[in-house]
Tab-separated table of C-alpha atoms in Angstrom:
chain	number	residue	atom	x	y	z
A	1	MET	CA	-169.172	-90.316	133.472
A	2	GLY	CA	-172.543	-90.304	131.657
A	3	VAL	CA	-174.798	-93.377	131.419
A	4	VAL	CA	-175.409	-94.880	127.909
A	5	ASN	CA	-178.470	-96.537	127.530
A	6	ARG	CA	-179.038	-99.538	125.024
A	7	ALA	CA	-180.469	-97.717	122.072
A	8	GLN	CA	-177.541	-95.156	122.362
A	9	ALA	CA	-174.902	-97.792	122.395
A	10	LYS	CA	-176.520	-99.532	119.496
A	11	ARG	CA	-176.503	-96.256	117.479
A	12	MET	CA	-172.637	-95.820	118.698
A	13	ARG	CA	-171.733	-99.271	117.457
A	14	SER	CA	-173.216	-98.678	114.008
A	15	GLY	CA	-171.764	-95.409	113.569
A	16	GLY	CA	-174.260	-92.970	114.841
A	17	PRO	CA	-177.510	-91.608	114.140
A	18	ASP	CA	-179.039	-92.147	110.686
A	19	LEU	CA	-178.926	-88.439	109.602
A	20	ILE	CA	-179.434	-89.043	106.248
A	21	SER	CA	-182.835	-90.459	106.773
A	22	ARG	CA	-183.816	-87.197	108.359
A	23	LEU	CA	-183.530	-85.193	105.066
A	24	PRO	CA	-186.558	-84.075	103.197
A	25	ASP	CA	-188.133	-86.647	100.740
A	26	GLU	CA	-187.287	-84.516	97.786
A	27	ILE	CA	-183.629	-84.805	98.572
A	28	LEU	CA	-183.723	-88.356	99.325
A	29	GLY	CA	-185.488	-88.798	95.905
A	30	SER	CA	-182.814	-87.025	94.172
A	31	ILE	CA	-180.099	-89.253	95.749
A	32	ILE	CA	-182.071	-92.393	94.656
A	33	SER	CA	-182.388	-90.961	90.978
A	34	LEU	CA	-178.487	-90.579	91.022
A	35	LEU	CA	-177.783	-93.943	91.766
A	36	PRO	CA	-177.607	-96.950	89.130
A	37	THR	CA	-180.996	-98.704	88.827
A	38	GLU	CA	-180.031	-101.719	90.698
A	39	GLN	CA	-178.455	-99.409	93.540
A	40	GLY	CA	-181.297	-97.395	93.594
A	41	ALA	CA	-183.814	-100.590	94.021
A	42	ARG	CA	-181.690	-101.711	97.099
A	43	THR	CA	-182.336	-98.593	98.896
A	44	GLN	CA	-185.572	-99.928	100.268
A	45	ILE	CA	-183.832	-102.149	102.446
A	46	LEU	CA	-181.951	-99.492	104.212
A	47	SER	CA	-185.106	-98.725	106.581
A	48	SER	CA	-188.909	-98.306	106.396
A	49	ARG	CA	-188.289	-94.565	105.603
A	50	TRP	CA	-186.678	-95.369	102.179
A	51	ARG	CA	-189.458	-97.536	101.015
A	52	PRO	CA	-191.908	-95.431	99.726
A	53	LEU	CA	-189.444	-92.904	98.149
A	54	TRP	CA	-188.818	-95.469	95.504
A	55	ARG	CA	-192.306	-94.762	93.985
A	56	SER	CA	-191.906	-91.319	93.069
A	57	ALA	CA	-188.052	-91.224	92.231
A	58	PRO	CA	-187.044	-91.293	88.487
A	59	LEU	CA	-187.322	-94.778	86.805
A	60	ASN	CA	-184.501	-95.277	84.679
A	61	LEU	CA	-185.234	-98.495	82.401
A	62	GLU	CA	-181.960	-98.923	80.523
A	63	PRO	CA	-180.950	-102.155	78.891
A	64	TYR	CA	-178.215	-103.021	81.492
A	65	GLY	CA	-178.446	-103.442	85.100
A	66	LEU	CA	-182.260	-103.418	85.697
A	67	ALA	CA	-183.895	-105.324	88.548
A	68	SER	CA	-186.137	-108.074	87.578
A	69	GLY	CA	-188.567	-107.132	90.393
A	70	ILE	CA	-189.027	-104.426	92.900
A	71	ASN	CA	-188.299	-106.850	95.806
A	72	GLU	CA	-186.173	-109.588	94.027
A	73	ASP	CA	-182.504	-109.939	93.409
A	74	VAL	CA	-181.042	-107.866	90.559
A	75	ALA	CA	-181.347	-109.534	87.353
A	76	PRO	CA	-178.484	-110.212	84.629
A	77	PRO	CA	-177.474	-106.968	82.782
A	78	HIS	CA	-179.367	-108.465	79.376
A	79	ILE	CA	-182.836	-108.713	81.042
A	80	LEU	CA	-184.207	-105.565	79.466
A	81	HIS	CA	-183.076	-106.442	75.871
A	82	GLY	CA	-183.617	-110.187	76.053
A	83	ASP	CA	-186.868	-110.685	78.138
A	84	PRO	CA	-189.790	-108.384	77.378
A	85	ALA	CA	-191.834	-110.194	79.704
A	86	THR	CA	-189.989	-109.372	82.727
A	87	LEU	CA	-189.765	-105.856	81.640
A	88	ASP	CA	-193.846	-105.702	81.325
A	89	ARG	CA	-193.952	-107.691	84.747
A	90	TRP	CA	-191.724	-105.096	86.492
A	91	LEU	CA	-193.739	-102.088	84.864
A	92	ARG	CA	-196.980	-103.621	86.139
A	93	SER	CA	-195.692	-103.821	89.705
A	94	PRO	CA	-198.409	-101.948	92.125
A	95	VAL	CA	-194.954	-100.314	93.606
A	96	LEU	CA	-194.801	-98.196	90.611
A	97	ASN	CA	-198.289	-96.678	90.552
A	98	ASP	CA	-198.400	-93.086	90.822
A	99	LEU	CA	-194.990	-92.929	88.946
A	100	GLN	CA	-193.807	-89.234	87.844
A	101	GLU	CA	-190.858	-89.875	85.673
A	102	LEU	CA	-189.978	-92.478	83.280
A	103	ARG	CA	-186.718	-92.992	81.070
A	104	LEU	CA	-187.234	-95.952	78.598
A	105	TYR	CA	-184.017	-96.608	76.555
A	106	PHE	CA	-183.537	-99.660	74.276
A	107	PRO	CA	-180.282	-100.452	72.473
A	108	PRO	CA	-179.801	-97.966	69.338
A	109	PHE	CA	-179.114	-100.629	66.549
A	110	ALA	CA	-181.575	-103.189	67.670
A	111	LEU	CA	-183.698	-104.466	64.808
A	112	PRO	CA	-186.536	-104.665	64.639
A	113	MET	CA	-186.969	-101.655	66.993
A	114	ARG	CA	-188.787	-102.225	70.204
A	115	THR	CA	-192.395	-101.329	70.619
A	116	ILE	CA	-193.099	-99.355	73.885
A	117	PRO	CA	-194.760	-101.872	76.022
A	118	GLN	CA	-198.332	-101.154	76.798
A	119	SER	CA	-197.763	-101.340	80.471
A	120	ALA	CA	-195.340	-98.227	80.326
A	121	MET	CA	-198.478	-96.405	78.950
A	122	ARG	CA	-200.444	-96.820	82.026
A	123	PHE	CA	-198.709	-94.025	83.705
A	124	SER	CA	-199.583	-91.397	81.197
A	125	SER	CA	-201.871	-89.734	83.740
A	126	THR	CA	-199.236	-89.234	86.274
A	127	LEU	CA	-196.058	-88.933	84.718
A	128	SER	CA	-194.661	-85.438	84.727
A	129	ILE	CA	-191.290	-86.432	82.992
A	130	ALA	CA	-190.971	-88.933	80.206
A	131	HIS	CA	-187.888	-89.917	78.157
A	132	PHE	CA	-188.340	-92.298	75.217
A	133	SER	CA	-185.142	-93.530	72.948
A	134	CYS	CA	-184.759	-95.983	70.153
A	135	CYS	CA	-188.329	-97.369	70.092
A	136	GLN	CA	-191.478	-97.052	68.675
A	137	PHE	CA	-195.035	-96.139	69.555
A	138	ALA	CA	-197.960	-98.252	68.826
A	139	VAL	CA	-200.557	-96.110	66.646
A	140	ASP	CA	-203.537	-97.530	68.548
A	141	ALA	CA	-201.911	-96.989	72.001
A	142	ALA	CA	-200.975	-93.459	71.145
A	143	HIS	CA	-204.405	-92.255	70.298
A	144	ARG	CA	-205.636	-93.360	73.851
A	145	LEU	CA	-202.767	-91.627	75.789
A	146	HIS	CA	-203.631	-88.666	78.053
A	147	PHE	CA	-200.804	-86.514	79.583
A	148	PRO	CA	-202.461	-83.815	81.571
A	149	ASN	CA	-199.260	-83.418	83.941
A	150	LEU	CA	-196.661	-84.246	81.582
A	151	GLN	CA	-194.106	-81.150	81.658
A	152	LEU	CA	-191.034	-82.820	79.789
A	153	LEU	CA	-191.291	-85.029	76.859
A	154	SER	CA	-188.074	-86.348	75.203
A	155	LEU	CA	-188.332	-88.381	72.153
A	156	LEU	CA	-184.809	-89.647	70.749
A	157	SER	CA	-184.550	-91.766	67.713
A	158	VAL	CA	-188.204	-92.764	68.036
A	159	SER	CA	-190.282	-94.078	65.291
A	160	ILE	CA	-193.784	-92.308	65.448
A	161	SER	CA	-196.263	-91.598	62.586
A	162	ASP	CA	-197.349	-87.839	62.219
A	163	ASP	CA	-200.704	-88.757	63.477
A	164	CYS	CA	-199.651	-90.667	66.385
A	165	LEU	CA	-197.422	-87.649	67.509
A	166	HIS	CA	-200.200	-85.146	66.883
A	167	ALA	CA	-202.422	-87.232	69.006
A	168	VAL	CA	-199.391	-87.565	71.840
A	169	LEU	CA	-198.652	-83.852	71.859
A	170	ALA	CA	-202.562	-82.990	71.782
A	171	SER	CA	-202.831	-84.822	75.243
A	172	CYS	CA	-200.041	-82.748	76.799
A	173	LEU	CA	-201.762	-79.784	78.474
A	174	ALA	CA	-198.823	-78.416	80.387
A	175	LEU	CA	-195.910	-79.371	78.485
A	176	ASP	CA	-192.789	-77.131	79.384
A	177	LYS	CA	-189.985	-78.975	77.554
A	178	PHE	CA	-190.056	-80.765	74.448
A	179	GLN	CA	-187.158	-82.738	72.576
A	180	LEU	CA	-187.608	-84.159	69.244
A	181	VAL	CA	-184.496	-85.861	67.626
A	182	TYR	CA	-184.792	-88.274	64.597
A	183	SER	CA	-182.214	-90.814	63.977
A	184	TYR	CA	-179.136	-89.960	62.299
A	185	TYR	CA	-179.151	-93.143	60.220
A	186	ILE	CA	-182.291	-91.913	58.561
A	187	SER	CA	-181.626	-90.656	55.065
A	188	PRO	CA	-182.913	-88.288	53.668
A	189	LYS	CA	-183.960	-86.392	56.718
A	190	PRO	CA	-187.636	-86.712	57.727
A	191	LEU	CA	-189.948	-83.629	57.496
A	192	MET	CA	-190.987	-82.140	60.806
A	193	PRO	CA	-194.657	-82.600	61.066
A	194	PRO	CA	-196.400	-79.372	61.116
A	195	SER	CA	-198.386	-80.033	64.392
A	196	THR	CA	-194.892	-80.262	66.153
A	197	LEU	CA	-194.661	-76.523	65.476
A	198	ARG	CA	-197.592	-75.195	66.585
A	199	PHE	CA	-199.165	-77.466	69.257
A	200	SER	CA	-198.185	-75.433	72.546
A	201	SER	CA	-198.315	-72.034	73.826
A	202	THR	CA	-196.886	-73.414	77.218
A	203	LEU	CA	-193.426	-74.679	75.810
A	204	ARG	CA	-190.621	-72.795	77.448
A	205	VAL	CA	-187.623	-75.245	76.097
A	206	ALA	CA	-187.502	-76.921	72.480
A	207	ARG	CA	-184.843	-78.962	70.812
A	208	PHE	CA	-185.247	-80.474	67.215
A	209	GLY	CA	-182.705	-82.609	65.495
A	210	HIS	CA	-181.865	-84.184	62.090
A	211	CYS	CA	-184.789	-83.272	60.172
A	212	GLN	CA	-186.146	-80.717	57.584
A	213	PHE	CA	-188.404	-77.798	58.351
A	214	PRO	CA	-191.184	-77.378	55.793
A	215	ASP	CA	-191.750	-73.733	54.937
A	216	ALA	CA	-195.485	-74.168	55.424
A	217	ALA	CA	-195.209	-75.266	58.911
A	218	ALA	CA	-192.450	-73.078	59.908
A	219	LEU	CA	-194.093	-69.680	58.627
A	220	LYS	CA	-197.233	-70.504	60.985
A	221	VAL	CA	-195.020	-71.363	64.151
A	222	HIS	CA	-196.024	-69.687	67.324
A	223	PHE	CA	-194.101	-70.110	70.472
A	224	PRO	CA	-195.078	-67.113	72.781
A	225	ASN	CA	-193.243	-68.343	75.835
A	226	LEU	CA	-190.099	-69.916	74.550
A	227	GLN	CA	-186.970	-69.004	75.878
A	228	TYR	CA	-184.439	-71.998	74.830
A	229	LEU	CA	-184.452	-73.216	71.274
A	230	GLU	CA	-181.619	-75.667	69.982
A	231	LEU	CA	-181.622	-76.779	66.447
A	232	ARG	CA	-179.323	-79.813	65.413
A	233	MET	CA	-178.587	-81.088	61.889
A	234	VAL	CA	-181.677	-79.312	60.612
A	235	THR	CA	-182.463	-78.321	57.102
A	236	VAL	CA	-184.438	-75.082	57.212
A	237	SER	CA	-184.698	-72.107	54.610
A	238	GLU	CA	-183.470	-68.632	55.329
A	239	ARG	CA	-187.245	-67.580	55.327
A	240	SER	CA	-188.441	-70.028	57.462
A	241	LEU	CA	-185.466	-69.821	60.174
A	242	HIS	CA	-186.293	-66.053	60.598
A	243	ALA	CA	-190.019	-66.411	60.670
A	244	MET	CA	-189.557	-69.174	63.331
A	245	LEU	CA	-187.370	-66.906	65.299
A	246	SER	CA	-189.732	-63.707	64.863
A	247	SER	CA	-192.556	-65.823	66.396
A	248	CYS	CA	-190.430	-66.386	69.621
A	249	PRO	CA	-190.583	-63.090	71.508
A	250	ALA	CA	-189.342	-64.401	74.585
A	251	LEU	CA	-186.460	-66.245	73.245
A	252	ASN	CA	-183.152	-65.568	75.018
A	253	ASN	CA	-181.084	-68.596	74.244
A	254	LEU	CA	-180.607	-69.961	70.804
A	255	ILE	CA	-178.283	-72.888	69.875
A	256	LEU	CA	-177.908	-73.522	66.243
A	257	THR	CA	-175.383	-76.839	65.615
A	258	ALA	CA	-174.586	-78.238	62.012
A	259	ASN	CA	-177.792	-76.651	60.265
A	260	PHE	CA	-177.935	-76.067	56.657
A	261	GLY	CA	-180.431	-74.645	54.249
A	262	PHE	CA	-179.553	-70.734	54.584
A	263	ARG	CA	-176.862	-68.574	53.268
A	264	LYS	CA	-177.551	-65.512	55.623
A	265	PHE	CA	-178.625	-65.465	59.220
A	266	MET	CA	-179.710	-62.202	60.919
A	267	ILE	CA	-179.960	-61.592	64.643
A	268	ASN	CA	-182.954	-59.158	65.432
A	269	SER	CA	-183.933	-59.964	68.701
A	270	LEU	CA	-184.850	-57.902	71.900
A	271	LYS	CA	-184.314	-60.487	74.552
A	272	LEU	CA	-181.699	-62.862	72.994
A	273	LYS	CA	-179.044	-63.124	75.547
A	274	ARG	CA	-176.998	-66.143	74.309
A	275	VAL	CA	-176.312	-67.456	70.611
A	276	GLU	CA	-174.270	-70.303	70.000
A	277	MET	CA	-173.614	-71.474	66.380
A	278	CYS	CA	-171.621	-74.328	65.200
A	279	PHE	CA	-171.314	-75.078	61.485
A	280	GLY	CA	-169.757	-77.944	59.513
A	281	ARG	CA	-169.128	-78.174	55.722
A	282	SER	CA	-171.264	-79.610	53.100
A	283	ASP	CA	-170.841	-80.667	49.316
A	284	THR	CA	-174.438	-81.299	48.805
A	285	GLU	CA	-176.388	-78.470	51.135
A	286	ILE	CA	-176.443	-74.581	51.409
A	287	GLU	CA	-174.181	-73.155	53.968
A	288	LEU	CA	-173.959	-69.993	55.956
A	289	GLU	CA	-172.080	-67.182	54.301
A	290	GLU	CA	-173.195	-64.138	56.139
A	291	LEU	CA	-174.040	-63.368	59.707
A	292	ILE	CA	-175.486	-59.979	60.636
A	293	VAL	CA	-176.467	-58.913	64.239
A	294	VAL	CA	-178.543	-56.223	63.490
A	295	ASN	CA	-180.120	-55.619	66.985
A	296	ALA	CA	-179.573	-57.273	69.961
A	297	PRO	CA	-179.831	-55.073	73.037
A	298	CYS	CA	-179.513	-57.782	75.542
A	299	LEU	CA	-176.872	-60.290	73.505
A	300	GLU	CA	-174.347	-60.958	76.048
A	301	ILE	CA	-172.673	-64.169	74.373
A	302	LEU	CA	-171.880	-64.643	70.477
A	303	ASP	CA	-170.178	-67.769	70.051
A	304	GLN	CA	-169.830	-68.890	66.135
A	305	ARG	CA	-167.737	-71.687	65.072
A	306	GLY	CA	-167.384	-72.422	61.434
A	307	PRO	CA	-168.008	-73.281	58.610
A	308	TYR	CA	-164.789	-70.881	58.158
A	309	VAL	CA	-165.222	-70.503	54.561
A	310	ALA	CA	-163.103	-67.796	52.687
A	311	ASN	CA	-166.142	-65.911	51.815
A	312	MET	CA	-167.798	-65.630	55.193
A	313	HIS	CA	-169.141	-62.087	56.109
A	314	ILE	CA	-169.870	-61.182	59.713
A	315	SER	CA	-171.324	-57.915	60.985
A	316	ILE	CA	-172.120	-56.824	64.374
A	317	VAL	CA	-174.398	-53.647	63.995
A	318	SER	CA	-175.708	-53.151	67.532
A	319	ALA	CA	-175.030	-55.411	70.592
A	320	PRO	CA	-174.131	-52.875	73.379
A	321	LYS	CA	-174.165	-55.378	75.991
A	322	LEU	CA	-171.929	-58.102	74.291
A	323	LYS	CA	-169.532	-59.533	76.679
A	324	ILE	CA	-168.009	-62.747	75.093
A	325	LEU	CA	-167.258	-63.034	71.478
A	326	ALA	CA	-165.896	-66.206	70.009
A	327	ARG	CA	-164.559	-67.277	67.717
A	328	LEU	CA	-163.374	-64.667	65.249
A	329	ASN	CA	-160.886	-66.145	62.516
A	330	ASP	CA	-158.396	-64.971	60.144
A	331	ASN	CA	-160.336	-66.620	57.256
A	332	THR	CA	-163.328	-64.437	57.397
A	333	SER	CA	-163.464	-62.407	53.956
A	334	ARG	CA	-164.961	-59.280	55.787
A	335	LEU	CA	-165.648	-58.748	59.545
A	336	GLU	CA	-167.486	-55.344	60.619
A	337	LEU	CA	-167.771	-54.361	64.346
A	338	GLY	CA	-169.717	-51.347	63.968
A	339	THR	CA	-167.639	-49.142	61.597
A	340	THR	CA	-164.463	-51.018	62.407
A	341	VAL	CA	-163.640	-53.148	59.373
A	342	PHE	CA	-161.352	-55.987	58.751
A	343	GLU	CA	-160.779	-57.483	55.571
A	344	GLY	CA	-159.007	-61.046	55.834
A	345	ARG	CA	-156.014	-60.335	58.555
A	346	HIS	CA	-155.998	-56.734	57.543
A	347	ALA	CA	-157.829	-53.766	59.257
A	348	VAL	CA	-159.303	-51.353	56.847
A	349	ARG	CA	-160.520	-49.099	59.322
A	350	VAL	CA	-160.549	-49.275	63.425
A	351	ALA	CA	-163.041	-46.677	64.529
A	352	THR	CA	-165.567	-48.301	66.638
A	353	THR	CA	-164.708	-49.450	70.235
A	354	MET	CA	-166.826	-52.089	71.980
A	355	ARG	CA	-166.007	-51.490	75.547
A	356	SER	CA	-168.431	-54.205	76.743
A	357	VAL	CA	-166.419	-57.271	75.432
A	358	LYS	CA	-164.372	-58.895	78.079
A	359	VAL	CA	-163.660	-62.152	76.459
A	360	LEU	CA	-162.456	-62.697	73.008
A	361	ALA	CA	-161.557	-66.154	71.451
A	362	LEU	CA	-159.758	-66.044	67.975
A	363	LYS	CA	-158.774	-68.687	65.575
A	364	LEU	CA	-155.622	-67.661	63.596
A	365	HIS	CA	-154.226	-69.943	61.069
A	366	ASN	CA	-151.570	-67.307	60.593
A	367	LEU	CA	-150.700	-65.952	63.903
A	368	SER	CA	-150.578	-62.077	63.574
A	369	LEU	CA	-149.749	-59.510	66.450
A	370	HIS	CA	-150.659	-56.867	64.199
A	371	MET	CA	-154.207	-58.197	63.838
A	372	THR	CA	-154.331	-59.248	67.627
A	373	ILE	CA	-153.654	-55.450	68.637
A	374	ASN	CA	-156.109	-54.176	66.164
A	375	PHE	CA	-158.629	-56.353	68.030
A	376	MET	CA	-157.591	-55.080	71.419
A	377	LYS	CA	-158.050	-51.570	70.197
A	378	CYS	CA	-161.557	-52.504	68.959
A	379	PHE	CA	-162.152	-53.916	72.385
A	380	PRO	CA	-160.126	-51.954	74.756
A	381	CYS	CA	-161.584	-53.260	77.832
A	382	LEU	CA	-160.679	-57.006	77.064
A	383	GLU	CA	-159.632	-59.048	80.147
A	384	LYS	CA	-159.234	-62.712	78.647
A	385	LEU	CA	-157.873	-63.619	75.316
A	386	TYR	CA	-157.957	-67.001	73.786
A	387	ILE	CA	-156.034	-67.808	70.667
A	388	LYS	CA	-155.800	-71.078	68.794
A	389	THR	CA	-153.428	-71.178	65.812
A	390	ARG	CA	-151.556	-73.964	63.843
A	391	ILE	CA	-148.456	-75.754	65.154
A	392	SER	CA	-146.834	-75.221	61.960
A	393	THR	CA	-146.987	-71.428	61.808
A	394	GLU	CA	-143.376	-70.438	60.529
A	395	ASN	CA	-143.936	-66.734	60.000
A	396	VAL	CA	-145.631	-64.267	62.224
A	397	GLU	CA	-146.854	-60.641	61.513
A	398	LEU	CA	-145.136	-58.507	64.210
A	399	HIS	CA	-146.171	-54.897	65.422
A	400	ASN	CA	-143.807	-52.110	65.597
A	401	SER	CA	-146.161	-49.596	66.991
A	402	LEU	CA	-144.970	-47.853	69.988
A	403	ASP	CA	-148.389	-46.466	70.606
A	404	ARG	CA	-150.133	-46.976	74.177
A	405	ASN	CA	-152.604	-49.687	74.440
A	406	GLU	CA	-155.250	-49.361	76.987
A	407	CYS	CA	-155.836	-53.194	76.970
A	408	LEU	CA	-152.612	-53.819	77.473
A	409	ASP	CA	-152.039	-51.244	80.062
A	410	PHE	CA	-155.044	-51.801	82.349
A	411	HIS	CA	-157.194	-54.605	81.435
A	412	LEU	CA	-155.792	-57.918	79.856
A	413	LYS	CA	-155.398	-60.419	82.791
A	414	LYS	CA	-155.616	-63.832	80.906
A	415	LEU	CA	-153.899	-65.175	77.807
A	416	ARG	CA	-154.256	-68.674	76.459
A	417	ILE	CA	-152.311	-69.681	73.274
A	418	ARG	CA	-153.297	-73.110	72.011
A	419	HIS	CA	-150.887	-75.134	69.676
A	420	TYR	CA	-147.850	-73.178	70.898
A	421	SER	CA	-144.784	-74.679	69.061
A	422	GLY	CA	-141.944	-72.772	70.915
A	423	LYS	CA	-140.741	-71.831	67.339
A	424	ARG	CA	-139.131	-68.216	66.654
A	425	SER	CA	-142.793	-66.903	65.403
A	426	HIS	CA	-144.665	-68.178	68.120
A	427	LEU	CA	-142.034	-67.026	70.903
A	428	ALA	CA	-141.726	-63.513	69.339
A	429	PHE	CA	-145.614	-63.424	69.799
A	430	ALA	CA	-145.806	-64.566	73.349
A	431	ARG	CA	-142.898	-62.464	74.511
A	432	PHE	CA	-144.507	-59.329	73.289
A	433	PHE	CA	-147.495	-59.790	75.763
A	434	VAL	CA	-144.739	-60.783	78.561
A	435	LEU	CA	-142.916	-57.615	77.965
A	436	ASN	CA	-145.991	-55.381	77.430
A	437	ALA	CA	-149.226	-56.704	79.229
A	438	SER	CA	-148.873	-54.484	82.530
A	439	VAL	CA	-151.666	-56.282	84.324
A	440	LEU	CA	-151.475	-59.728	83.052
A	441	GLU	CA	-151.840	-62.480	85.911
A	442	SER	CA	-151.818	-65.545	83.695
A	443	LEU	CA	-150.229	-66.809	80.369
A	444	VAL	CA	-150.902	-70.417	79.618
A	445	LEU	CA	-148.943	-71.936	76.528
A	446	ILE	CA	-150.698	-75.217	75.267
A	447	VAL	CA	-147.962	-77.252	73.963
A	448	ASP	CA	-147.423	-80.968	72.554
A	449	PRO	CA	-147.323	-83.450	75.616
A	450	GLU	CA	-143.751	-84.316	74.584
A	451	MET	CA	-142.675	-80.571	75.081
A	452	GLU	CA	-144.398	-80.355	78.481
A	453	GLU	CA	-142.189	-83.280	79.811
A	454	SER	CA	-138.943	-81.816	78.726
A	455	ASP	CA	-137.861	-79.959	81.800
A	456	SER	CA	-134.979	-78.606	79.432
A	457	TRP	CA	-137.301	-77.348	76.752
A	458	ILE	CA	-139.319	-75.426	79.249
A	459	GLU	CA	-136.337	-73.860	80.927
A	460	LYS	CA	-135.132	-72.703	77.364
A	461	GLN	CA	-138.465	-71.305	76.586
A	462	ARG	CA	-138.775	-69.400	80.014
A	463	ARG	CA	-135.262	-67.653	78.983
A	464	LYS	CA	-136.308	-66.805	75.411
A	465	LEU	CA	-139.366	-65.190	76.834
A	466	GLN	CA	-137.336	-62.816	78.783
A	467	LEU	CA	-139.308	-63.318	82.354
A	468	GLU	CA	-137.077	-61.269	84.054
A	469	LYS	CA	-138.569	-58.444	82.130
A	470	ARG	CA	-141.856	-59.091	82.390
A	471	ALA	CA	-144.237	-56.018	82.648
A	472	SER	CA	-146.536	-57.612	85.131
A	473	ILE	CA	-144.170	-59.136	88.207
A	474	GLY	CA	-147.087	-61.375	89.272
A	475	CYS	CA	-147.721	-62.979	86.143
A	476	GLU	CA	-147.673	-66.829	86.260
A	477	ILE	CA	-146.479	-68.602	82.857
A	478	LYS	CA	-147.576	-72.205	82.574
A	479	PHE	CA	-146.783	-74.593	79.680
A	480	SER	CA	-149.721	-77.296	79.615
A	481	SER	CA	-150.686	-80.101	77.402
A	482	VAL	CA	-154.053	-80.401	78.495
A	483	GLY	CA	-156.949	-78.384	79.522
A	484	ASP	CA	-157.030	-74.624	80.653
A	485	SER	CA	-157.119	-73.548	76.762
A	486	SER	CA	-160.645	-73.098	75.892
A	487	TYR	CA	-162.620	-70.038	76.450
A	488	HIS	CA	-165.756	-72.381	77.305
A	489	SER	CA	-164.282	-72.362	80.861
A	490	ASP	CA	-165.107	-68.812	81.118
A	491	ILE	CA	-168.536	-69.238	79.798
A	492	GLN	CA	-171.264	-70.028	82.066
A	493	ASP	CA	-172.319	-73.219	80.559
A	494	LEU	CA	-175.988	-73.799	80.320
A	495	SER	CA	-177.086	-76.928	82.436
A	496	GLU	CA	-178.671	-79.705	80.195
A	497	PRO	CA	-182.161	-78.612	79.906
A	498	PHE	CA	-183.538	-82.074	79.363
A	499	GLU	CA	-181.967	-83.452	82.534
């Protein structure tokens, strides 16, 4: 039997050696940044190894759970909102010298809007990441700022004058990511300052929200290195939108959410890989009516949702690498896929095949097997098909053709139908795939929670689906009321670029 010395015995009593403290500073700093503020502050008591890490870890100054002093007990949750002096004292602590990341969030409905403390500005020369939300910049302070190392700047619901913003941005010599989203409660939408759109040649990631883009500024914009652009609730003219996109030669990710001011949107980009578009309805603003993919040799994902107006026209002329196409719907007046043409639910001509498409999402107000099969002819290598329909659909257009279908015979592996009711029309639609999809691996029918809990209803549906005659012996049929119904699970989601 070996001899155990005093140090070894102490480690054994405490649960073994402190392996976590042996990790590199970068990993330990990341651990601290993931903890709530008060718990992150307490890591200093673990050992002398952890004490200097707090200085470089992200500082999250939220109105709840903030410590009143670095080496003091944790303060009440309201300390930031109700005691500016404590916040100022905390920010002036020598322990925070050389701070690299600062997140300063104030309550969104607090009036008057809080001014960013002067003590927070003392870090401008060392910060690499800065988030400010629901606060305002003092004009005299902004003109004295200098951010030589700032790589990420996020301004959410911030009150800042055009001159002040220009001064801040002019001092950012290495800015890589910039986010400017005005408050959604401001009406009308503020104009985007011209300096915002042409201040930096280093920018790779940008997000703008709830504002108007003036034509004069948008037409002069130039972002030679921009790779990710997101516009949220932005009003921009067709001319300005296309001019801005043409000035981004390196752009590969474009996100458009609830934007207005243009009726036609043309995708003509040599490097775009992903385009996500989500549009709402408006009684006062100009809405999108025509989407044309003119030339997109690298485009892999095209996800367009809404506004689903009856006169919507979609045309994909050239996108040879397109893998994921969502969400086509039967309310579109005209859909052109190469030389294949759909008018409403009816295929006028099925001529072009797009063999690169592997994932297709459809929104069918009227479940149509005939239309669905025509899509599979257009996309013969389709592997995953997502369909969202109406619960109340009574009539379904069936398909009587016995022609062989490459997609059904060799490729379709996954089918999801959302709002499956079990009624005759829905049953006939699902049963067609059970009996004809030769390599189908998974069929998920998304149903009402009450139906999922009824064993007798599910058993009856299984009998009517004729599972004993399924074309693919290994196919798993699942009834579910939650999850597993969205095509987003098969799209590799982009990580939040401002985190």
